[in-house]
Amino acid sequence: MAGAGTTVDLAAMRGKLVLVDFWASWCEPCRRELPELEALYKRHQASGLELVGVSMDEARGDAEAFLRDVPVSFPMIFDEGQALAKSWSPPKMPTLYVVDKDGKIVKVIAGEVKVAELEAEVTQRLGGG
């Protein structure tokens, strides 16, 4: 898990569809959602999907323990000092942002994502239907 001072360069991901997921280890919906996001990521990564997780935990160890139980292959950032949260302002846990290929936030999903709806959104935005 990347830590303080690590940045996710959305500009470097321009041209790809990016999902930014704010989560926390104490969040039960996050525990259900992360494996589903991992599966979605694996299905669409080759088509240009990027996914970045942002841990809102106060203690890095809590996030790391959670990820041992719920492993994912996409990049995870520990938001030390809540700097990313302050700039993105997620309204609740979890919150998922859909960032289009031009780098614009086109959708904010506050609360547990409905994976079938997200799958349709991702497929459409990647040009697959």
Short mmCIF file of N, CA and C in Angstrom, two decimals:
data_model
loop_
_atom_site.label_atom_id
_atom_site.label_comp_id
_atom_site.label_asym_id
_atom_site.label_seq_id
_atom_site.Cartn_x
_atom_site.Cartn_y
_atom_site.Cartn_z
N MET A 1 0.86 -1.19 0.00
CA MET A 1 0.00 0.00 0.00
C MET A 1 0.89 1.23 0.00
N ALA A 2 0.63 2.10 -0.93
CA ALA A 2 1.38 3.34 -1.01
C ALA A 2 0.97 4.24 0.15
N GLY A 3 1.86 5.10 0.57
CA GLY A 3 1.57 5.91 1.74
C GLY A 3 1.66 7.39 1.49
N ALA A 4 1.96 8.10 2.55
CA ALA A 4 2.01 9.55 2.53
C ALA A 4 2.97 10.03 1.45
N GLY A 5 2.58 11.07 0.78
CA GLY A 5 3.43 11.65 -0.25
C GLY A 5 3.26 10.98 -1.60
N THR A 6 2.59 9.84 -1.63
CA THR A 6 2.35 9.15 -2.89
C THR A 6 1.17 9.82 -3.56
N THR A 7 1.30 10.05 -4.82
CA THR A 7 0.19 10.66 -5.54
C THR A 7 -0.30 9.71 -6.60
N VAL A 8 -1.56 9.79 -6.87
CA VAL A 8 -2.12 9.09 -8.01
C VAL A 8 -2.21 10.14 -9.09
N ASP A 9 -1.49 9.93 -10.14
CA ASP A 9 -1.45 10.92 -11.21
C ASP A 9 -2.55 10.61 -12.21
N LEU A 10 -3.71 11.23 -11.98
CA LEU A 10 -4.83 11.01 -12.90
C LEU A 10 -4.49 11.48 -14.30
N ALA A 11 -3.66 12.50 -14.41
CA ALA A 11 -3.26 12.98 -15.74
C ALA A 11 -2.54 11.89 -16.51
N ALA A 12 -1.75 11.08 -15.80
CA ALA A 12 -1.04 9.97 -16.45
C ALA A 12 -2.00 8.88 -16.90
N MET A 13 -3.19 8.86 -16.31
CA MET A 13 -4.19 7.85 -16.66
C MET A 13 -5.18 8.37 -17.71
N ARG A 14 -4.94 9.58 -18.19
CA ARG A 14 -5.82 10.15 -19.21
C ARG A 14 -5.91 9.21 -20.38
N GLY A 15 -7.10 9.09 -20.92
CA GLY A 15 -7.32 8.15 -22.01
C GLY A 15 -7.84 6.81 -21.51
N LYS A 16 -7.85 6.66 -20.19
CA LYS A 16 -8.41 5.45 -19.58
C LYS A 16 -9.58 5.85 -18.70
N LEU A 17 -10.45 4.91 -18.46
CA LEU A 17 -11.54 5.11 -17.51
C LEU A 17 -10.99 4.76 -16.13
N VAL A 18 -11.17 5.65 -15.16
CA VAL A 18 -10.59 5.44 -13.84
C VAL A 18 -11.70 5.44 -12.79
N LEU A 19 -11.67 4.43 -11.93
CA LEU A 19 -12.55 4.40 -10.77
C LEU A 19 -11.68 4.68 -9.56
N VAL A 20 -12.12 5.63 -8.73
CA VAL A 20 -11.42 5.96 -7.49
C VAL A 20 -12.36 5.62 -6.35
N ASP A 21 -11.95 4.64 -5.53
CA ASP A 21 -12.81 4.12 -4.47
C ASP A 21 -12.28 4.50 -3.11
N PHE A 22 -13.04 5.31 -2.39
CA PHE A 22 -12.72 5.67 -1.01
C PHE A 22 -13.38 4.64 -0.09
N TRP A 23 -12.60 4.01 0.79
CA TRP A 23 -13.09 2.94 1.65
C TRP A 23 -12.38 3.00 3.00
N ALA A 24 -12.86 2.19 3.94
CA ALA A 24 -12.22 2.09 5.26
C ALA A 24 -12.45 0.69 5.81
N SER A 25 -11.52 0.25 6.64
CA SER A 25 -11.59 -1.12 7.17
C SER A 25 -12.80 -1.34 8.07
N TRP A 26 -13.29 -0.28 8.71
CA TRP A 26 -14.43 -0.40 9.62
C TRP A 26 -15.77 -0.38 8.89
N CYS A 27 -15.72 -0.22 7.58
CA CYS A 27 -16.93 -0.06 6.76
C CYS A 27 -17.37 -1.42 6.23
N GLU A 28 -18.48 -1.94 6.75
CA GLU A 28 -18.96 -3.26 6.33
C GLU A 28 -19.31 -3.31 4.83
N PRO A 29 -19.98 -2.29 4.27
CA PRO A 29 -20.23 -2.32 2.83
C PRO A 29 -18.93 -2.37 2.01
N CYS A 30 -17.86 -1.75 2.53
CA CYS A 30 -16.57 -1.79 1.83
C CYS A 30 -16.05 -3.22 1.75
N ARG A 31 -16.23 -3.97 2.82
CA ARG A 31 -15.78 -5.36 2.89
C ARG A 31 -16.49 -6.19 1.81
N ARG A 32 -17.78 -5.91 1.61
CA ARG A 32 -18.53 -6.63 0.57
C ARG A 32 -18.15 -6.14 -0.84
N GLU A 33 -17.89 -4.85 -0.94
CA GLU A 33 -17.71 -4.23 -2.24
C GLU A 33 -16.34 -4.47 -2.87
N LEU A 34 -15.28 -4.45 -2.08
CA LEU A 34 -13.93 -4.55 -2.65
C LEU A 34 -13.71 -5.80 -3.49
N PRO A 35 -14.15 -6.99 -3.06
CA PRO A 35 -13.96 -8.16 -3.93
C PRO A 35 -14.72 -8.03 -5.26
N GLU A 36 -15.87 -7.39 -5.23
CA GLU A 36 -16.63 -7.18 -6.46
C GLU A 36 -15.92 -6.18 -7.38
N LEU A 37 -15.33 -5.14 -6.79
CA LEU A 37 -14.57 -4.18 -7.58
C LEU A 37 -13.33 -4.84 -8.17
N GLU A 38 -12.69 -5.73 -7.40
CA GLU A 38 -11.53 -6.47 -7.90
C GLU A 38 -11.92 -7.30 -9.13
N ALA A 39 -13.04 -7.99 -9.06
CA ALA A 39 -13.50 -8.81 -10.19
C ALA A 39 -13.80 -7.93 -11.40
N LEU A 40 -14.45 -6.79 -11.18
CA LEU A 40 -14.75 -5.84 -12.25
C LEU A 40 -13.45 -5.34 -12.90
N TYR A 41 -12.50 -5.00 -12.05
CA TYR A 41 -11.19 -4.52 -12.53
C TYR A 41 -10.52 -5.57 -13.41
N LYS A 42 -10.51 -6.82 -12.95
CA LYS A 42 -9.87 -7.88 -13.72
C LYS A 42 -10.58 -8.11 -15.06
N ARG A 43 -11.89 -7.97 -15.08
CA ARG A 43 -12.64 -8.16 -16.32
C ARG A 43 -12.35 -7.06 -17.35
N HIS A 44 -12.11 -5.85 -16.88
CA HIS A 44 -12.04 -4.70 -17.80
C HIS A 44 -10.67 -4.02 -17.89
N GLN A 45 -9.71 -4.49 -17.13
CA GLN A 45 -8.39 -3.85 -17.12
C GLN A 45 -7.77 -3.82 -18.53
N ALA A 46 -7.87 -4.91 -19.26
CA ALA A 46 -7.29 -4.97 -20.60
C ALA A 46 -7.96 -4.01 -21.57
N SER A 47 -9.19 -3.59 -21.26
CA SER A 47 -9.92 -2.65 -22.12
C SER A 47 -9.66 -1.20 -21.76
N GLY A 48 -8.83 -0.95 -20.74
CA GLY A 48 -8.49 0.43 -20.38
C GLY A 48 -9.06 0.92 -19.07
N LEU A 49 -9.52 0.01 -18.21
CA LEU A 49 -10.04 0.43 -16.91
C LEU A 49 -8.90 0.48 -15.89
N GLU A 50 -8.85 1.56 -15.14
CA GLU A 50 -7.94 1.68 -14.00
C GLU A 50 -8.79 1.82 -12.75
N LEU A 51 -8.30 1.29 -11.65
CA LEU A 51 -9.02 1.40 -10.38
C LEU A 51 -7.99 1.72 -9.31
N VAL A 52 -8.31 2.69 -8.47
CA VAL A 52 -7.43 3.09 -7.38
C VAL A 52 -8.25 3.11 -6.11
N GLY A 53 -7.78 2.41 -5.09
CA GLY A 53 -8.44 2.42 -3.79
C GLY A 53 -7.76 3.43 -2.88
N VAL A 54 -8.57 4.12 -2.09
CA VAL A 54 -8.04 5.10 -1.14
C VAL A 54 -8.56 4.74 0.24
N SER A 55 -7.65 4.32 1.13
CA SER A 55 -8.04 3.96 2.48
C SER A 55 -8.19 5.20 3.35
N MET A 56 -9.35 5.28 4.00
CA MET A 56 -9.64 6.41 4.89
C MET A 56 -9.36 6.08 6.35
N ASP A 57 -8.74 4.93 6.60
CA ASP A 57 -8.44 4.53 7.98
C ASP A 57 -7.48 5.51 8.63
N GLU A 58 -7.66 5.71 9.95
CA GLU A 58 -6.74 6.57 10.68
C GLU A 58 -5.41 5.87 10.91
N ALA A 59 -5.46 4.55 11.11
CA ALA A 59 -4.24 3.78 11.34
C ALA A 59 -3.94 2.91 10.12
N ARG A 60 -2.76 3.09 9.59
CA ARG A 60 -2.33 2.33 8.41
C ARG A 60 -2.44 0.82 8.65
N GLY A 61 -2.11 0.37 9.87
CA GLY A 61 -2.15 -1.05 10.20
C GLY A 61 -3.55 -1.63 10.05
N ASP A 62 -4.59 -0.83 10.33
CA ASP A 62 -5.97 -1.30 10.16
C ASP A 62 -6.25 -1.59 8.68
N ALA A 63 -5.80 -0.70 7.82
CA ALA A 63 -6.01 -0.88 6.38
C ALA A 63 -5.22 -2.08 5.88
N GLU A 64 -3.99 -2.23 6.34
CA GLU A 64 -3.16 -3.35 5.88
C GLU A 64 -3.74 -4.69 6.33
N ALA A 65 -4.26 -4.74 7.57
CA ALA A 65 -4.88 -5.97 8.07
C ALA A 65 -6.11 -6.31 7.24
N PHE A 66 -6.92 -5.31 6.93
CA PHE A 66 -8.11 -5.49 6.11
C PHE A 66 -7.73 -6.08 4.75
N LEU A 67 -6.68 -5.52 4.13
CA LEU A 67 -6.27 -5.97 2.80
C LEU A 67 -5.65 -7.37 2.81
N ARG A 68 -5.17 -7.82 3.97
CA ARG A 68 -4.74 -9.21 4.05
C ARG A 68 -5.95 -10.14 3.97
N ASP A 69 -7.07 -9.69 4.54
CA ASP A 69 -8.31 -10.47 4.49
C ASP A 69 -9.02 -10.34 3.14
N VAL A 70 -8.93 -9.16 2.55
CA VAL A 70 -9.63 -8.85 1.30
C VAL A 70 -8.59 -8.34 0.30
N PRO A 71 -7.77 -9.25 -0.27
CA PRO A 71 -6.69 -8.79 -1.17
C PRO A 71 -7.23 -8.32 -2.51
N VAL A 72 -6.57 -7.31 -3.05
CA VAL A 72 -6.91 -6.78 -4.37
C VAL A 72 -5.62 -6.56 -5.16
N SER A 73 -5.75 -6.52 -6.48
CA SER A 73 -4.55 -6.34 -7.32
C SER A 73 -4.38 -4.89 -7.78
N PHE A 74 -5.41 -4.07 -7.60
CA PHE A 74 -5.30 -2.68 -8.04
C PHE A 74 -4.57 -1.85 -6.98
N PRO A 75 -4.02 -0.70 -7.37
CA PRO A 75 -3.24 0.11 -6.42
C PRO A 75 -4.10 0.63 -5.27
N MET A 76 -3.50 0.62 -4.09
CA MET A 76 -4.14 1.14 -2.88
C MET A 76 -3.28 2.25 -2.30
N ILE A 77 -3.93 3.29 -1.87
CA ILE A 77 -3.24 4.42 -1.25
C ILE A 77 -3.78 4.59 0.16
N PHE A 78 -2.88 4.81 1.11
CA PHE A 78 -3.29 5.14 2.47
C PHE A 78 -3.33 6.67 2.56
N ASP A 79 -4.51 7.21 2.82
CA ASP A 79 -4.72 8.66 2.81
C ASP A 79 -4.35 9.25 4.17
N GLU A 80 -3.06 9.29 4.43
CA GLU A 80 -2.58 9.81 5.71
C GLU A 80 -2.93 11.29 5.83
N GLY A 81 -3.53 11.66 6.95
CA GLY A 81 -3.93 13.04 7.15
C GLY A 81 -5.16 13.44 6.36
N GLN A 82 -5.76 12.47 5.67
CA GLN A 82 -7.00 12.68 4.92
C GLN A 82 -6.88 13.76 3.85
N ALA A 83 -5.70 13.91 3.28
CA ALA A 83 -5.49 14.96 2.27
C ALA A 83 -6.34 14.72 1.03
N LEU A 84 -6.39 13.48 0.56
CA LEU A 84 -7.21 13.19 -0.62
C LEU A 84 -8.69 13.37 -0.31
N ALA A 85 -9.09 12.92 0.87
CA ALA A 85 -10.49 13.06 1.26
C ALA A 85 -10.89 14.53 1.30
N LYS A 86 -9.99 15.38 1.76
CA LYS A 86 -10.30 16.81 1.84
C LYS A 86 -10.49 17.39 0.44
N SER A 87 -9.71 16.92 -0.54
CA SER A 87 -9.85 17.49 -1.88
C SER A 87 -11.00 16.86 -2.67
N TRP A 88 -11.28 15.57 -2.42
CA TRP A 88 -12.35 14.89 -3.16
C TRP A 88 -13.70 14.98 -2.44
N SER A 89 -13.70 15.10 -1.11
CA SER A 89 -14.91 15.21 -0.28
C SER A 89 -15.92 14.07 -0.47
N PRO A 90 -15.50 12.82 -0.26
CA PRO A 90 -16.47 11.73 -0.36
C PRO A 90 -17.56 11.90 0.70
N PRO A 91 -18.84 11.83 0.30
CA PRO A 91 -19.93 12.09 1.24
C PRO A 91 -20.14 10.98 2.27
N LYS A 92 -19.73 9.76 1.97
CA LYS A 92 -19.91 8.66 2.92
C LYS A 92 -18.97 7.52 2.54
N MET A 93 -18.95 6.48 3.34
CA MET A 93 -18.14 5.30 3.05
C MET A 93 -19.03 4.16 2.61
N PRO A 94 -18.70 3.48 1.56
CA PRO A 94 -17.69 3.85 0.57
C PRO A 94 -18.25 4.88 -0.40
N THR A 95 -17.36 5.55 -1.10
CA THR A 95 -17.75 6.41 -2.22
C THR A 95 -16.84 6.08 -3.39
N LEU A 96 -17.45 5.91 -4.54
CA LEU A 96 -16.71 5.59 -5.75
C LEU A 96 -16.91 6.70 -6.77
N TYR A 97 -15.81 7.19 -7.31
CA TYR A 97 -15.84 8.22 -8.35
C TYR A 97 -15.51 7.59 -9.69
N VAL A 98 -16.28 7.92 -10.70
CA VAL A 98 -16.00 7.48 -12.07
C VAL A 98 -15.40 8.68 -12.79
N VAL A 99 -14.15 8.50 -13.24
CA VAL A 99 -13.42 9.57 -13.92
C VAL A 99 -13.25 9.15 -15.38
N ASP A 100 -13.79 9.97 -16.30
CA ASP A 100 -13.79 9.56 -17.71
C ASP A 100 -12.41 9.70 -18.35
N LYS A 101 -12.34 9.34 -19.62
CA LYS A 101 -11.07 9.32 -20.34
C LYS A 101 -10.45 10.71 -20.49
N ASP A 102 -11.27 11.76 -20.30
CA ASP A 102 -10.77 13.13 -20.36
C ASP A 102 -10.36 13.66 -18.99
N GLY A 103 -10.46 12.82 -17.96
CA GLY A 103 -10.06 13.23 -16.62
C GLY A 103 -11.13 13.95 -15.83
N LYS A 104 -12.39 13.88 -16.27
CA LYS A 104 -13.49 14.56 -15.57
C LYS A 104 -14.26 13.55 -14.73
N ILE A 105 -14.65 13.96 -13.52
CA ILE A 105 -15.51 13.12 -12.69
C ILE A 105 -16.90 13.16 -13.31
N VAL A 106 -17.38 12.01 -13.74
CA VAL A 106 -18.67 11.95 -14.42
C VAL A 106 -19.76 11.30 -13.58
N LYS A 107 -19.36 10.65 -12.49
CA LYS A 107 -20.35 10.01 -11.62
C LYS A 107 -19.75 9.83 -10.24
N VAL A 108 -20.60 10.04 -9.23
CA VAL A 108 -20.20 9.79 -7.85
C VAL A 108 -21.23 8.83 -7.27
N ILE A 109 -20.75 7.68 -6.79
CA ILE A 109 -21.64 6.69 -6.18
C ILE A 109 -21.35 6.68 -4.69
N ALA A 110 -22.24 7.28 -3.91
CA ALA A 110 -22.08 7.35 -2.46
C ALA A 110 -22.79 6.16 -1.84
N GLY A 111 -22.06 5.37 -1.08
CA GLY A 111 -22.62 4.16 -0.49
C GLY A 111 -22.24 2.96 -1.34
N GLU A 112 -22.73 1.81 -0.91
CA GLU A 112 -22.35 0.57 -1.58
C GLU A 112 -22.80 0.58 -3.03
N VAL A 113 -21.88 0.25 -3.91
CA VAL A 113 -22.16 0.27 -5.34
C VAL A 113 -22.99 -0.95 -5.73
N LYS A 114 -23.88 -0.73 -6.68
CA LYS A 114 -24.60 -1.85 -7.29
C LYS A 114 -23.76 -2.28 -8.48
N VAL A 115 -23.11 -3.42 -8.33
CA VAL A 115 -22.10 -3.83 -9.29
C VAL A 115 -22.66 -3.98 -10.70
N ALA A 116 -23.87 -4.47 -10.84
CA ALA A 116 -24.47 -4.63 -12.18
C ALA A 116 -24.58 -3.26 -12.86
N GLU A 117 -24.98 -2.23 -12.10
CA GLU A 117 -25.08 -0.89 -12.68
C GLU A 117 -23.70 -0.34 -13.03
N LEU A 118 -22.73 -0.58 -12.16
CA LEU A 118 -21.38 -0.10 -12.42
C LEU A 118 -20.79 -0.83 -13.63
N GLU A 119 -21.06 -2.11 -13.73
CA GLU A 119 -20.60 -2.90 -14.88
C GLU A 119 -21.13 -2.31 -16.19
N ALA A 120 -22.42 -1.95 -16.20
CA ALA A 120 -23.03 -1.35 -17.40
C ALA A 120 -22.37 -0.01 -17.71
N GLU A 121 -22.14 0.79 -16.69
CA GLU A 121 -21.49 2.10 -16.85
C GLU A 121 -20.08 1.94 -17.44
N VAL A 122 -19.32 1.03 -16.86
CA VAL A 122 -17.95 0.80 -17.29
C VAL A 122 -17.93 0.30 -18.74
N THR A 123 -18.77 -0.67 -19.03
CA THR A 123 -18.82 -1.23 -20.39
C THR A 123 -19.17 -0.15 -21.41
N GLN A 124 -20.16 0.68 -21.06
CA GLN A 124 -20.57 1.76 -21.97
C GLN A 124 -19.43 2.76 -22.17
N ARG A 125 -18.80 3.18 -21.08
CA ARG A 125 -17.75 4.20 -21.18
C ARG A 125 -16.48 3.69 -21.84
N LEU A 126 -16.26 2.38 -21.78
CA LEU A 126 -15.10 1.80 -22.46
C LEU A 126 -15.40 1.53 -23.92
N GLY A 127 -16.64 1.81 -24.33
CA GLY A 127 -17.01 1.65 -25.73
C GLY A 127 -17.42 0.24 -26.09
N GLY A 128 -17.79 -0.53 -25.07
CA GLY A 128 -18.16 -1.91 -25.34
C GLY A 128 -19.65 -2.13 -25.44
N GLY A 129 -20.42 -1.08 -25.64
CA GLY A 129 -21.85 -1.29 -25.79
C GLY A 129 -22.57 -0.30 -25.01
#
